[in-house]
Each structure stands twice: as C-alpha cells, then as structure tokens.
CSV table of C-alpha atoms and ligand atoms in Angstrom, one decimal:
chain,number,residue,atom,x,y,z
V,449,THR,CA,80.4,37.2,1.6
V,450,PRO,CA,83.9,38.7,1.7
V,451,GLU,CA,83.3,40.0,-1.8
V,452,ASP,CA,80.3,41.9,-0.8
V,453,LEU,CA,82.3,43.5,2.0
V,454,ASN,CA,84.9,44.5,-0.6
V,455,THR,CA,82.2,46.1,-2.8
V,456,VAL,CA,81.0,48.1,0.2
V,457,GLU,CA,84.4,49.1,1.2
V,458,ASN,CA,85.3,50.3,-2.4
V,459,TYR,CA,82.2,52.3,-2.5
V,460,VAL,CA,82.8,54.0,0.9
V,461,GLN,CA,86.4,54.8,-0.1
V,462,LYS,CA,85.3,56.3,-3.4
V,463,HIS,CA,82.5,58.2,-1.8
V,464,TYR,CA,84.3,59.5,1.2
V,465,ALA,CA,84.1,63.5,1.5
V,466,GLU,CA,86.9,64.8,3.6
V,467,PRO,CA,86.0,67.4,6.2
V,468,ASP,CA,86.4,71.1,5.9
V,469,PRO,CA,89.3,71.9,8.1
V,470,LYS,CA,87.5,75.1,9.1
V,471,TYR,CA,84.9,72.9,11.0
V,472,TYR,CA,86.7,69.8,11.9
V,473,GLY,CA,86.8,69.3,15.7
V,474,ILE,CA,85.1,72.6,16.6
V,475,ALA,CA,82.7,70.7,18.8
V,476,LYS,CA,85.3,68.4,20.3
V,477,GLY,CA,84.5,67.0,23.7
V,478,ARG,CA,81.0,68.6,23.9
V,479,ASN,CA,77.9,66.7,25.0
V,480,VAL,CA,75.8,65.8,21.9
V,481,ILE,CA,72.1,66.2,22.2
V,482,TYR,CA,69.6,65.1,19.5
V,483,ILE,CA,66.2,66.4,19.4
V,484,HIS,CA,64.0,64.2,17.1
V,485,LEU,CA,61.3,66.5,15.8
V,486,GLU,CA,58.3,64.1,15.1
V,487,SER,CA,56.8,64.4,11.6
V,488,PHE,CA,58.3,67.9,11.3
V,489,GLN,CA,58.6,69.3,7.7
V,490,GLN,CA,60.9,72.1,6.7
V,491,PHE,CA,58.0,74.2,5.3
V,492,LEU,CA,56.9,74.9,8.9
V,493,ILE,CA,60.2,76.9,9.4
V,494,ASP,CA,59.2,80.6,9.2
V,495,TYR,CA,55.7,79.6,8.3
V,496,LYS,CA,52.9,81.9,9.5
V,497,LEU,CA,49.3,80.5,9.7
V,498,LYS,CA,46.5,83.0,9.0
V,499,ASP,CA,43.5,82.8,11.3
V,500,GLU,CA,40.0,83.6,10.3
V,501,ASN,CA,40.5,87.2,11.0
V,502,GLY,CA,43.6,87.3,8.6
V,503,VAL,CA,46.0,87.5,11.5
V,504,ASP,CA,49.3,85.8,11.0
V,505,HIS,CA,50.5,83.3,13.7
V,506,GLU,CA,54.1,82.2,13.6
V,507,VAL,CA,54.0,78.5,14.0
V,508,THR,CA,57.5,77.7,15.4
V,509,PRO,CA,59.0,81.0,16.7
V,510,PHE,CA,61.7,79.2,18.8
V,511,LEU,CA,62.9,76.8,16.1
V,512,ASN,CA,62.9,79.7,13.6
V,513,SER,CA,65.1,81.6,16.0
V,514,LEU,CA,67.5,78.6,16.0
V,515,PHE,CA,67.4,78.3,12.2
V,516,HIS,CA,68.5,81.9,11.8
V,517,SER,CA,71.0,82.0,14.7
V,518,LYS,CA,74.8,82.5,14.2
V,519,GLU,CA,75.2,79.6,16.5
V,520,THR,CA,73.4,77.2,14.1
V,521,PHE,CA,74.5,75.4,11.0
V,522,ALA,CA,71.1,75.2,9.5
V,523,PHE,CA,70.3,73.3,6.2
V,524,ASP,CA,67.3,74.2,4.0
V,525,ASN,CA,67.7,71.5,1.4
V,526,PHE,CA,67.9,68.5,3.7
V,527,PHE,CA,65.5,65.6,3.0
V,528,HIS,CA,64.2,62.6,4.9
V,529,GLN,CA,65.0,59.2,3.4
V,530,VAL,CA,62.7,56.9,5.2
V,531,LYS,CA,60.3,54.3,3.9
V,532,ALA,CA,57.8,52.0,5.8
V,533,GLY,CA,60.0,52.0,9.0
V,534,LYS,CA,59.2,55.8,9.5
V,535,THR,CA,60.7,57.0,12.8
V,536,SER,CA,62.8,53.9,13.1
V,537,ASP,CA,64.2,54.4,9.6
V,538,ALA,CA,65.1,58.0,10.5
V,539,GLU,CA,66.9,56.6,13.5
V,540,THR,CA,68.7,54.0,11.4
V,541,LEU,CA,69.8,56.6,8.9
V,542,MET,CA,71.0,59.1,11.6
V,543,GLU,CA,72.8,56.6,13.8
V,544,ASN,CA,74.5,54.6,11.2
V,545,SER,CA,74.7,56.5,7.9
V,546,PHE,CA,73.0,53.7,6.0
V,547,PHE,CA,69.4,53.1,5.0
V,548,GLY,CA,66.4,51.3,6.2
V,549,LEU,CA,64.9,48.4,4.3
V,550,THR,CA,63.0,48.3,1.1
V,551,GLN,CA,60.1,46.8,3.0
V,552,GLY,CA,59.2,47.1,6.7
V,553,SER,CA,61.5,48.3,9.5
V,554,LEU,CA,65.2,47.5,9.9
V,555,PHE,CA,64.8,48.0,13.7
V,556,VAL,CA,62.2,45.4,13.7
V,557,GLN,CA,63.6,42.9,11.4
V,558,ASN,CA,67.4,43.2,12.0
V,559,GLY,CA,67.7,45.5,15.1
V,560,GLY,CA,67.9,42.7,17.5
V,561,LYS,CA,70.4,40.6,15.6
V,562,ASN,CA,72.7,42.5,13.3
V,563,THR,CA,76.1,44.0,14.3
V,564,PHE,CA,76.2,47.7,14.2
V,565,GLN,CA,78.9,50.4,14.3
V,566,ALA,CA,76.5,53.1,15.4
V,567,ALA,CA,77.0,56.6,16.8
V,568,PRO,CA,76.7,55.5,20.6
V,569,SER,CA,79.4,52.9,20.2
V,570,ILE,CA,81.7,55.2,18.1
V,571,LEU,CA,81.4,58.0,20.6
V,572,ASP,CA,81.9,55.6,23.5
V,573,GLN,CA,85.1,54.3,22.0
V,574,LYS,CA,86.5,57.4,20.3
V,575,GLY,CA,85.4,59.9,23.0
V,576,GLY,CA,84.4,58.3,26.1
V,577,TYR,CA,80.8,59.3,25.7
V,578,THR,CA,77.9,57.8,27.8
V,579,SER,CA,74.7,57.4,25.7
V,580,ALA,CA,71.0,57.5,26.4
V,581,VAL,CA,67.7,57.7,24.6
V,582,PHE,CA,64.6,59.3,26.1
V,583,HIS,CA,61.2,58.4,24.6
V,584,GLY,CA,57.8,58.7,26.3
V,585,ASN,CA,56.2,55.6,24.5
V,586,ALA,CA,56.5,51.9,25.2
V,587,GLY,CA,60.0,50.7,24.8
V,588,THR,CA,58.9,47.8,22.5
V,589,PHE,CA,57.6,50.2,19.8
V,590,TRP,CA,59.7,49.6,16.7
V,591,ASN,CA,61.7,47.0,18.6
V,592,ARG,CA,63.7,49.8,20.3
V,593,ASN,CA,64.3,48.0,23.5
V,594,GLU,CA,66.3,45.3,21.6
V,595,THR,CA,67.8,47.4,18.8
V,596,TYR,CA,69.3,50.0,21.2
V,597,LYS,CA,71.3,47.3,22.9
V,598,HIS,CA,72.8,46.4,19.5
V,599,LEU,CA,73.5,50.1,18.8
V,600,GLY,CA,75.3,50.3,22.1
V,601,TYR,CA,73.1,52.7,24.0
V,602,ASP,CA,74.0,52.6,27.7
V,603,TYR,CA,70.5,53.9,28.8
V,604,PHE,CA,67.0,53.7,27.3
V,605,PHE,CA,64.5,55.8,29.3
V,606,ASP,CA,61.2,54.6,27.8
V,607,GLN,CA,57.6,55.2,29.0
V,608,SER,CA,58.1,53.1,32.1
V,609,TYR,CA,60.5,55.7,33.5
V,610,PHE,CA,57.9,58.6,33.3
V,611,ASN,CA,54.7,59.5,35.0
V,612,VAL,CA,52.1,59.1,32.2
V,613,ASN,CA,48.4,59.4,32.6
V,614,LYS,CA,45.4,60.2,30.5
V,615,ASP,CA,45.8,63.9,30.9
V,616,ASN,CA,49.4,64.2,29.8
V,617,SER,CA,49.6,61.7,27.1
V,618,PHE,CA,47.9,60.3,23.9
V,619,GLN,CA,48.2,57.0,21.9
V,620,TYR,CA,51.9,57.6,21.1
V,621,GLY,CA,52.9,58.5,24.7
V,622,LEU,CA,53.8,61.3,26.9
V,623,HIS,CA,53.3,64.8,25.6
V,624,ASP,CA,56.5,66.7,24.8
V,625,LYS,CA,56.4,69.3,27.6
V,626,TYR,CA,55.9,66.7,30.3
V,627,PHE,CA,58.4,64.5,28.4
V,628,PHE,CA,61.3,67.0,28.4
V,629,ASN,CA,60.5,68.0,32.0
V,630,GLN,CA,60.6,64.6,33.4
V,631,SER,CA,63.6,63.6,31.3
V,632,ILE,CA,65.7,66.2,33.0
V,633,GLU,CA,65.9,64.4,36.3
V,634,TYR,CA,67.4,61.4,34.5
V,635,LEU,CA,69.7,63.4,32.3
V,636,GLU,CA,71.1,65.1,35.4
V,637,HIS,CA,72.6,61.7,36.6
V,638,ILE,CA,74.3,60.9,33.3
V,639,GLN,CA,78.1,61.2,33.1
V,640,GLN,CA,79.5,63.8,30.8
V,641,PRO,CA,80.2,63.9,28.0
V,642,PHE,CA,77.0,62.3,27.0
V,643,TYR,CA,75.3,61.5,23.7
V,644,ALA,CA,71.5,61.8,24.4
V,645,LYS,CA,68.7,61.5,22.1
V,646,PHE,CA,65.2,62.8,22.8
V,647,ILE,CA,62.5,61.4,20.6
V,648,THR,CA,59.3,63.6,20.8
V,649,VAL,CA,55.8,62.4,19.9
V,650,SER,CA,53.2,65.1,20.2
V,651,ASN,CA,53.5,66.2,16.6
V,652,HIS,CA,52.4,62.8,15.4
V,653,TYR,CA,49.4,62.0,13.1
V,654,PRO,CA,46.5,62.5,13.5
V,655,TYR,CA,47.4,65.9,14.8
V,656,THR,CA,44.1,66.1,16.8
V,657,GLN,CA,45.9,66.3,20.2
V,658,PHE,CA,45.3,70.0,20.5
V,659,LYS,CA,42.0,70.1,18.6
V,660,ASP,CA,40.2,72.0,21.3
V,661,ASP,CA,42.8,74.8,21.0
V,662,ASP,CA,43.9,74.3,24.6
V,663,GLU,CA,47.3,75.5,23.7
V,664,GLY,CA,45.9,78.6,22.1
V,665,PHE,CA,47.1,78.0,18.5
V,666,PRO,CA,44.7,78.4,15.6
V,667,ILE,CA,43.4,75.3,13.7
V,668,ALA,CA,43.7,75.7,9.9
V,669,LYS,CA,40.5,75.6,7.8
V,670,THR,CA,41.0,73.2,4.9
V,671,ASP,CA,38.9,70.2,4.1
V,672,ASP,CA,41.4,67.9,5.7
V,673,ASP,CA,41.5,67.7,9.5
V,674,THR,CA,45.0,66.1,9.4
V,675,ILE,CA,46.3,69.3,7.9
V,676,ASN,CA,44.2,71.5,10.1
V,677,GLY,CA,45.6,70.3,13.3
V,678,TYR,CA,49.3,69.9,12.2
V,679,PHE,CA,50.2,73.6,12.9
V,680,ALA,CA,48.9,73.5,16.5
V,681,THR,CA,50.8,70.3,17.4
V,682,ALA,CA,54.0,71.7,15.7
V,683,ASN,CA,53.5,74.9,17.7
V,684,TYR,CA,53.2,72.8,20.9
V,685,LEU,CA,56.5,70.9,20.0
V,686,ASP,CA,58.2,74.3,19.4
V,687,GLN,CA,57.3,75.4,23.0
V,688,ALA,CA,58.4,72.2,24.5
V,689,VAL,CA,61.8,72.5,22.7
V,690,LYS,CA,62.2,76.0,24.0
V,691,GLU,CA,61.4,75.0,27.5
V,692,PHE,CA,64.1,72.3,27.2
V,693,PHE,CA,66.7,74.8,25.9
V,694,ASP,CA,65.8,77.1,28.8
V,695,TYR,CA,66.6,74.3,31.2
V,696,LEU,CA,69.9,73.6,29.3
V,697,LYS,CA,70.9,77.3,29.6
V,698,ALA,CA,69.9,77.6,33.2
V,699,THR,CA,72.1,74.6,34.2
V,700,GLY,CA,75.1,75.6,32.0
V,701,VAL,CA,74.9,72.4,30.0
V,702,TYR,CA,74.0,74.4,26.9
V,703,GLN,CA,77.5,76.0,26.5
V,704,ASN,CA,79.2,72.7,26.6
V,705,SER,CA,76.9,70.9,24.1
V,706,MET,CA,76.2,70.5,20.5
V,707,ILE,CA,72.5,70.2,19.8
V,708,VAL,CA,71.3,68.5,16.6
V,709,LEU,CA,67.6,68.9,15.8
V,710,TYR,CA,66.1,67.0,12.8
V,711,GLY,CA,62.7,66.2,11.4
V,712,ASP,CA,62.3,62.5,10.9
V,713,HIS,CA,59.9,62.4,7.9
V,714,TYR,CA,56.9,64.1,6.4
V,715,GLY,CA,53.9,64.7,8.6
V,716,ILE,CA,51.5,65.3,5.7
V,717,SER,CA,51.4,62.5,3.1
V,718,ASN,CA,51.5,63.1,-0.6
V,719,SER,CA,47.9,62.2,-1.0
V,720,ARG,CA,47.0,65.1,1.2
V,721,ASN,CA,49.3,67.6,-0.2
V,722,PRO,CA,47.0,69.1,-2.8
V,723,ASP,CA,44.7,70.2,0.1
V,724,LEU,CA,47.8,71.8,1.7
V,725,ALA,CA,48.6,73.6,-1.5
V,726,PRO,CA,46.6,76.8,-0.9
V,727,LEU,CA,48.3,77.2,2.6
V,728,LEU,CA,51.6,77.3,0.7
V,729,GLY,CA,50.6,79.8,-1.9
V,730,LYS,CA,50.0,77.2,-4.5
V,731,GLN,CA,47.1,75.8,-6.4
V,732,LYS,CA,45.5,72.4,-5.8
V,733,GLU,CA,45.0,71.7,-9.5
V,734,THR,CA,48.6,72.4,-10.5
V,735,TRP,CA,50.2,70.5,-7.6
V,736,SER,CA,52.9,68.3,-9.0
V,737,SER,CA,55.3,65.4,-8.3
V,738,TYR,CA,58.0,68.2,-8.0
V,739,ASP,CA,56.0,69.8,-5.3
V,740,ASN,CA,55.7,66.4,-3.4
V,741,ALA,CA,59.4,65.9,-3.7
V,742,MET,CA,60.2,69.3,-2.3
V,743,LEU,CA,57.9,68.7,0.6
V,744,GLN,CA,60.1,65.9,1.8
V,745,ARG,CA,62.6,68.4,3.2
V,746,VAL,CA,62.9,68.3,6.9
V,747,PRO,CA,64.9,70.5,9.2
V,748,TYR,CA,68.4,69.8,10.0
V,749,MET,CA,70.1,72.1,12.5
V,750,ILE,CA,73.3,71.8,14.4
V,751,VAL,CA,73.5,74.3,17.2
V,752,LEU,CA,76.9,75.1,18.6
V,753,PRO,CA,76.4,77.5,21.5
V,754,GLY,CA,79.0,80.1,21.6
V,755,GLN,CA,80.1,80.1,18.0
V,756,ASP,CA,79.3,82.8,15.5
V,757,LYS,CA,80.0,81.1,12.2
V,758,GLY,CA,76.5,79.6,11.8
V,759,TYR,CA,74.5,80.2,8.6
V,760,VAL,CA,71.9,78.7,6.4
V,761,ASN,CA,73.6,76.1,4.2
V,762,HIS,CA,71.9,75.1,0.9
V,763,THR,CA,73.7,71.9,0.2
V,764,PHE,CA,71.3,69.1,-0.9
V,765,GLY,CA,71.6,66.2,1.5
V,766,GLY,CA,69.6,63.8,3.6
V,767,GLU,CA,69.6,61.9,6.8
V,768,VAL,CA,72.2,59.4,5.6
V,769,ASP,CA,74.7,62.3,5.7
V,770,ASN,CA,74.2,63.2,9.4
V,771,LEU,CA,76.6,60.8,11.0
V,772,PRO,CA,79.9,61.8,9.2
V,773,THR,CA,78.9,65.5,9.6
V,774,MET,CA,78.5,65.1,13.3
V,775,LEU,CA,81.7,63.0,13.8
V,776,HIS,CA,83.8,65.6,11.8
V,777,LEU,CA,82.4,68.4,14.1
V,778,LEU,CA,83.5,66.4,17.1
V,779,GLY,CA,86.9,65.8,15.5
V,780,ILE,CA,86.4,62.1,14.9
V,781,ASP,CA,87.9,60.8,11.7
V,782,SER,CA,85.2,58.8,9.8
V,783,SER,CA,87.3,57.7,6.9
V,784,LYS,CA,87.6,54.1,8.0
V,785,PHE,CA,84.0,53.6,9.0
V,786,LEU,CA,81.5,52.0,6.6
V,787,GLN,CA,79.2,54.9,6.3
V,788,LEU,CA,77.4,55.7,3.1
V,789,GLY,CA,76.7,59.4,3.6
V,790,GLN,CA,78.9,62.5,3.2
V,791,ASP,CA,79.7,65.4,5.6
V,792,MET,CA,77.2,68.1,4.8
V,793,LEU,CA,79.8,70.8,5.5
V,794,SER,CA,82.4,69.2,3.2
V,795,PRO,CA,83.2,71.0,0.0
V,796,LYS,CA,83.3,67.5,-1.6
V,797,HIS,CA,79.6,66.8,-0.8
V,798,ASN,CA,77.9,65.6,-4.0
V,799,ASN,CA,74.6,67.4,-3.5
V,800,LEU,CA,72.6,64.3,-4.5
V,801,VAL,CA,69.9,62.8,-2.3
V,802,ALA,CA,68.4,59.3,-2.8
V,803,PHE,CA,64.9,58.7,-1.7
V,804,ARG,CA,64.4,55.2,-0.5
V,805,ASN,CA,62.1,54.5,-3.5
V,806,ASN,CA,64.5,53.4,-6.3
V,807,GLY,CA,64.9,56.0,-9.0
V,808,ASN,CA,63.6,59.0,-7.1
V,809,TYR,CA,66.2,61.6,-6.1
V,810,VAL,CA,66.9,65.3,-5.8
V,811,ALA,CA,70.2,66.6,-7.3
V,812,LYS,CA,71.3,70.3,-7.3
V,813,ASP,CA,70.1,70.7,-10.9
V,814,TYR,CA,67.5,68.0,-11.6
V,815,THR,CA,64.9,66.2,-9.6
V,816,VAL,CA,63.2,62.9,-10.6
V,817,TYR,CA,60.1,61.9,-8.8
V,818,ASN,CA,57.6,59.4,-10.0
V,819,ASP,CA,59.4,59.1,-13.3
V,820,ARG,CA,59.1,62.8,-14.1
V,821,ILE,CA,62.2,65.0,-14.6
V,822,TYR,CA,62.2,68.5,-13.2
V,823,ARG,CA,64.6,71.4,-12.8
V,824,THR,CA,65.3,71.5,-9.1
V,825,ASP,CA,65.5,75.3,-8.9
V,826,THR,CA,62.2,76.2,-10.7
V,827,GLY,CA,60.2,73.0,-10.7
V,828,GLU,CA,59.8,73.3,-14.5
V,829,GLU,CA,59.1,69.8,-15.9
V,830,ILE,CA,61.3,68.5,-18.7
V,831,THR,CA,59.4,66.3,-21.0
V,832,ASN,CA,61.9,66.1,-23.8
V,833,PRO,CA,65.4,66.0,-22.2
V,834,THR,CA,68.4,66.8,-24.4
V,835,PRO,CA,71.0,64.1,-24.7
V,836,GLU,CA,73.1,66.0,-22.2
V,837,THR,CA,70.3,66.2,-19.7
V,838,LYS,CA,69.4,62.6,-20.3
V,839,ALA,CA,72.9,61.5,-19.6
V,840,LEU,CA,73.0,63.5,-16.4
V,841,VAL,CA,69.8,62.2,-15.0
V,842,ASP,CA,70.7,58.6,-15.9
V,843,SER,CA,74.0,59.1,-14.0
V,844,TYR,CA,72.2,60.4,-10.9
V,845,LYS,CA,69.9,57.5,-11.2
V,846,GLU,CA,72.7,55.1,-11.3
V,847,LYS,CA,74.5,56.8,-8.3
V,848,THR,CA,71.5,56.9,-6.1
V,849,GLU,CA,70.6,53.3,-6.9
V,850,GLU,CA,74.2,52.3,-6.2
V,851,GLN,CA,74.0,53.9,-2.8
V,852,LEU,CA,70.8,52.1,-2.0
V,853,ASN,CA,72.1,48.8,-3.3
V,854,ILE,CA,75.3,49.1,-1.2
V,855,SER,CA,73.1,49.8,1.9
V,856,ASP,CA,71.1,46.7,1.2
V,857,LYS,CA,74.2,44.6,0.8
V,858,LEU,CA,75.5,45.9,4.0
V,859,THR,CA,72.4,45.4,6.1
V,860,ARG,CA,70.9,42.2,4.6
V,861,GLY,CA,74.4,40.5,4.7
V,862,ASP,CA,75.0,41.8,8.2
V,863,LEU,CA,78.5,42.7,6.8
V,864,LEU,CA,79.6,44.9,9.7
V,865,ARG,CA,80.1,41.7,11.7
V,866,PHE,CA,83.1,41.0,9.5
V,867,TYR,CA,84.5,44.5,9.4
V,868,ASP,CA,87.4,45.4,11.7
V,869,LYS,CA,89.6,47.9,9.7
V,870,ASP,CA,88.3,50.9,11.8
V,871,GLY,CA,89.6,49.2,15.0
V,872,LEU,CA,86.1,49.4,16.7
V,873,LYS,CA,85.3,46.7,19.2
V,874,PRO,CA,82.0,44.9,18.5
V,875,VAL,CA,79.1,45.9,20.8
V,876,ASN,CA,78.0,43.1,23.0
V,877,PRO,CA,74.2,43.6,23.4
V,878,ASP,CA,74.2,41.3,26.5
V,879,ASN,CA,76.0,44.0,28.4
V,880,TYR,CA,72.9,46.2,28.1
V,881,ALA,CA,69.7,46.1,30.1
V,882,TYR,CA,66.9,48.8,30.3
V,883,ASN,CA,64.9,47.7,33.1
V,884,HIS,CA,64.2,50.3,35.8
V,885,GLY,CA,67.4,51.5,37.4
V,886,TYR,CA,70.9,52.0,36.1
V,887,LYS,CA,73.0,49.4,34.3
L,1452,GP9,C1,56.5,55.8,18.3
L,1452,GP9,C2,57.0,57.1,17.5
L,1452,GP9,C3,56.3,57.2,16.3
L,1452,GP9,O1,57.1,55.5,19.5
L,1452,GP9,O2,58.4,57.1,17.5
L,1452,GP9,O3,56.8,56.5,15.2
L,1452,GP9,P1,56.2,56.7,13.7
L,1452,GP9,O4,54.8,56.3,13.7
L,1452,GP9,O5,56.4,58.1,13.3
L,1452,GP9,O6,57.1,55.8,12.9
L,1453,MN,MN1,58.0,59.5,13.2
C-alpha cells in the first residue's frame, strides 16, 4: 500500500548516511568487478594452518596481500546477513541493499516477479555500464536465470558457456581456476565500463574437493572432515583469484577497475564450530554464542588500483551496507534510492549489524546472540545488565528489527514498483535473454 511505501521512505531518509567527501567519486567511471568468495570467513585472513610437523602454511597469501594493501579499503568487522537463501541472499543484499526473506530464498520466491532497482540497473542508468554475471553452475540454480533479468543484468554466463567435464568440476560446477580462465574470453568482449560479478564455487561444502591433497595444501586434523578440508579449498580459491588478478594486470584492465571481494556467508556452521575452536586458539568446552557471532564475519575488500589511501577499517557493518558504499565511491548519489544500508566509509555509519534472525545483532559495544548479551570487544557475557546497558541493548534490538521489518515490507509488498522519486526507469525483464550468444 502507499502508506507502506511512506514508512519505507521515511526510514531510508532517517537512516541515510552521507558520504565522506574524501572518498566520494574516487572510483568514478571505473569498471566494477565483484568477486564472490564462496563460503569464505574472515578468520581465514592471515590464518596459518599447522601441518603435522608443526610447520605453518599460510592459507590465503594472495587475499592477505590484498587485505593489507594500500590499494584496498579492507573491513575486519563486516558480517554476512544471510538466512536460508545462502548465496542468493548474499547476492540480494549486495545488489539491492535490502535483506532476503525470513524463510527460503528471495531469488526463488520473488526474483522472477518483483521490481528491483539493483546495482546493474543503477549503474546502467547513472553511468552507462554494461553488466554481466559469470558462474560455472547451472543457470537455474537459485532461479538466477530469471532473477538476473529482473535485476537488469545484460549478460549471464552460466555453466552452458563453459567447458565443464568431470575432471575440472564437482557438484557445484566448474572449479575456480578453470572458471576464471574461461570467463576471460567472454569478459574481453564486454563493453567498458562494465559491472561484472564472478561467483566462485570451489570453496563450497563439503570441502572434500581437494581431499587427495592434489593442490599441495595440508588437510587439518580435527574430528570433523568438513573443517579439515576447508583450508585446502580456500587456498585453491586464493590461487584462482591471484591468477585472475594477474590477467587483469597483464591486460591493463586492472588500473581502470574497482574490485570488490566479499565472502557470502559462513563455511563452517555453528554446530561444527566447537571442533574448530582448537585451531583458533580456543577451547571446545568454553566455546560460546559470542564466538559463533564473531565467526559470522566475512571479508569485504574494495581494491582501488593506483590509490594509496587504503587501510583496514574497523567499522561494524554487513552486506546490506555494500551498495551505498560502492555507489558513493563511483560518485553516484544514493540518497533518493530505497536502500536500507549505510556507506561503510561514512562517518555517520551507525556500527550496528542486524543478523537475519530477529533479535540477534552486533553493535560496537554490545553483541546479542541467542538471547545472550556480550561485550563486543572482550566477549565477556553480561548476565545482569545495568539499566543503562539494558536500555542500550533494547534500543539496538528495536533498530535492527526495524531494519528487517522495513526490508520485509519492501520486498513482500513489491513496493519498488510504485517508487519513482529517484528517476530510475523500471527494468523490463523481457529485454533480457541469456541463451548462448549475445543479446
Ligand atoms: C550454487 C552456488 C552455491 O550455484 O552459488 O550456493 P549456496 O549453496 O552457497 O547457497
Ligand atoms: Mn554460498
């Protein structure tokens, strides 16, 4: 209803965090390349796995170098916010700055029918960008082949565009090195500036893809094989990303691009985390809900080749915050868009992260997870909160629930179909077809 749209508009206005002028537009006109790091958690960054001889093996040396580079805005308190839609929820959040659904996947349930004002369409209309997604799995997975038309993606290179055989793939599709390598021939034909997203798969559960150690990385020795293989698949992904960067550098595309890397969601589930604890210098017995909450951190890195202002930023944020951040770097005003997140580089960012489960959140000072309250900095549990603390955590609870409720209003009511104050033309999904060959 129109009143619902009003409620959403008011929320967005109140919540808008204006860009820091230092960073606004510094990536204007560049190509935008997203690298979706499948199931990749922040704890892998700078992590070294000990083999049976006590020798340390750096798991992701290339991603670590990006994390510490002066070319990169890196974030170490960035959380995934997905629920049952997993990868597709992460895409929903990153592309739209609103949340997936309380149950199931928004891509599956609404992707083929709702109106969106997503990144591909915004970049097309505000910056003349051509957009493409690359993914080495079947295009129907998560209903991507329909949803991408509604998001306004010009091209979707799914599995049917790649040479996939039993030696270079597994149940989720083409392995990452082959994937990037084969994607390049398509990327080269896409008009610049482009907005291109690469969705990797090799670091996907069950992490047994490189069990025989064929990539030369050690397998951990816990009681849980899912944990054991996770490091080797992450190392493979790291190598694949490095090879892709080498290609970008060799062709000169690198200097003219902004590259955003993000982990979509956890790879090791909470039920397995106690077995992971010893590898993180913690004890299985004392593993807490706080520890689980902190393990929902995923990488978020924005690489701007040629710049030297990069640093590790400690702002608490999540996937919902990506789109305004990215738009502001490109010099695109986001204040009229119905986006629910906040620019991660804005001094006005509120440092509050809603998980998709109502009532769970991380704020700069307090974290609430499974109804327990913790100090965010130390993990100390607060069992008897003072009235001040109680008021604070209640206000965080209210704010995070408000953000989720607004998101549900927006998506369930398909409210973007009524919204025209940002001057965007609606996407016509019939203009898109992803069969072999160009549109
Ligand atoms: C499938 C891949 C994995 O194509 O993106 O999705 P997930 O299982 O992580 O949701
Ligand atoms: Mn995923």
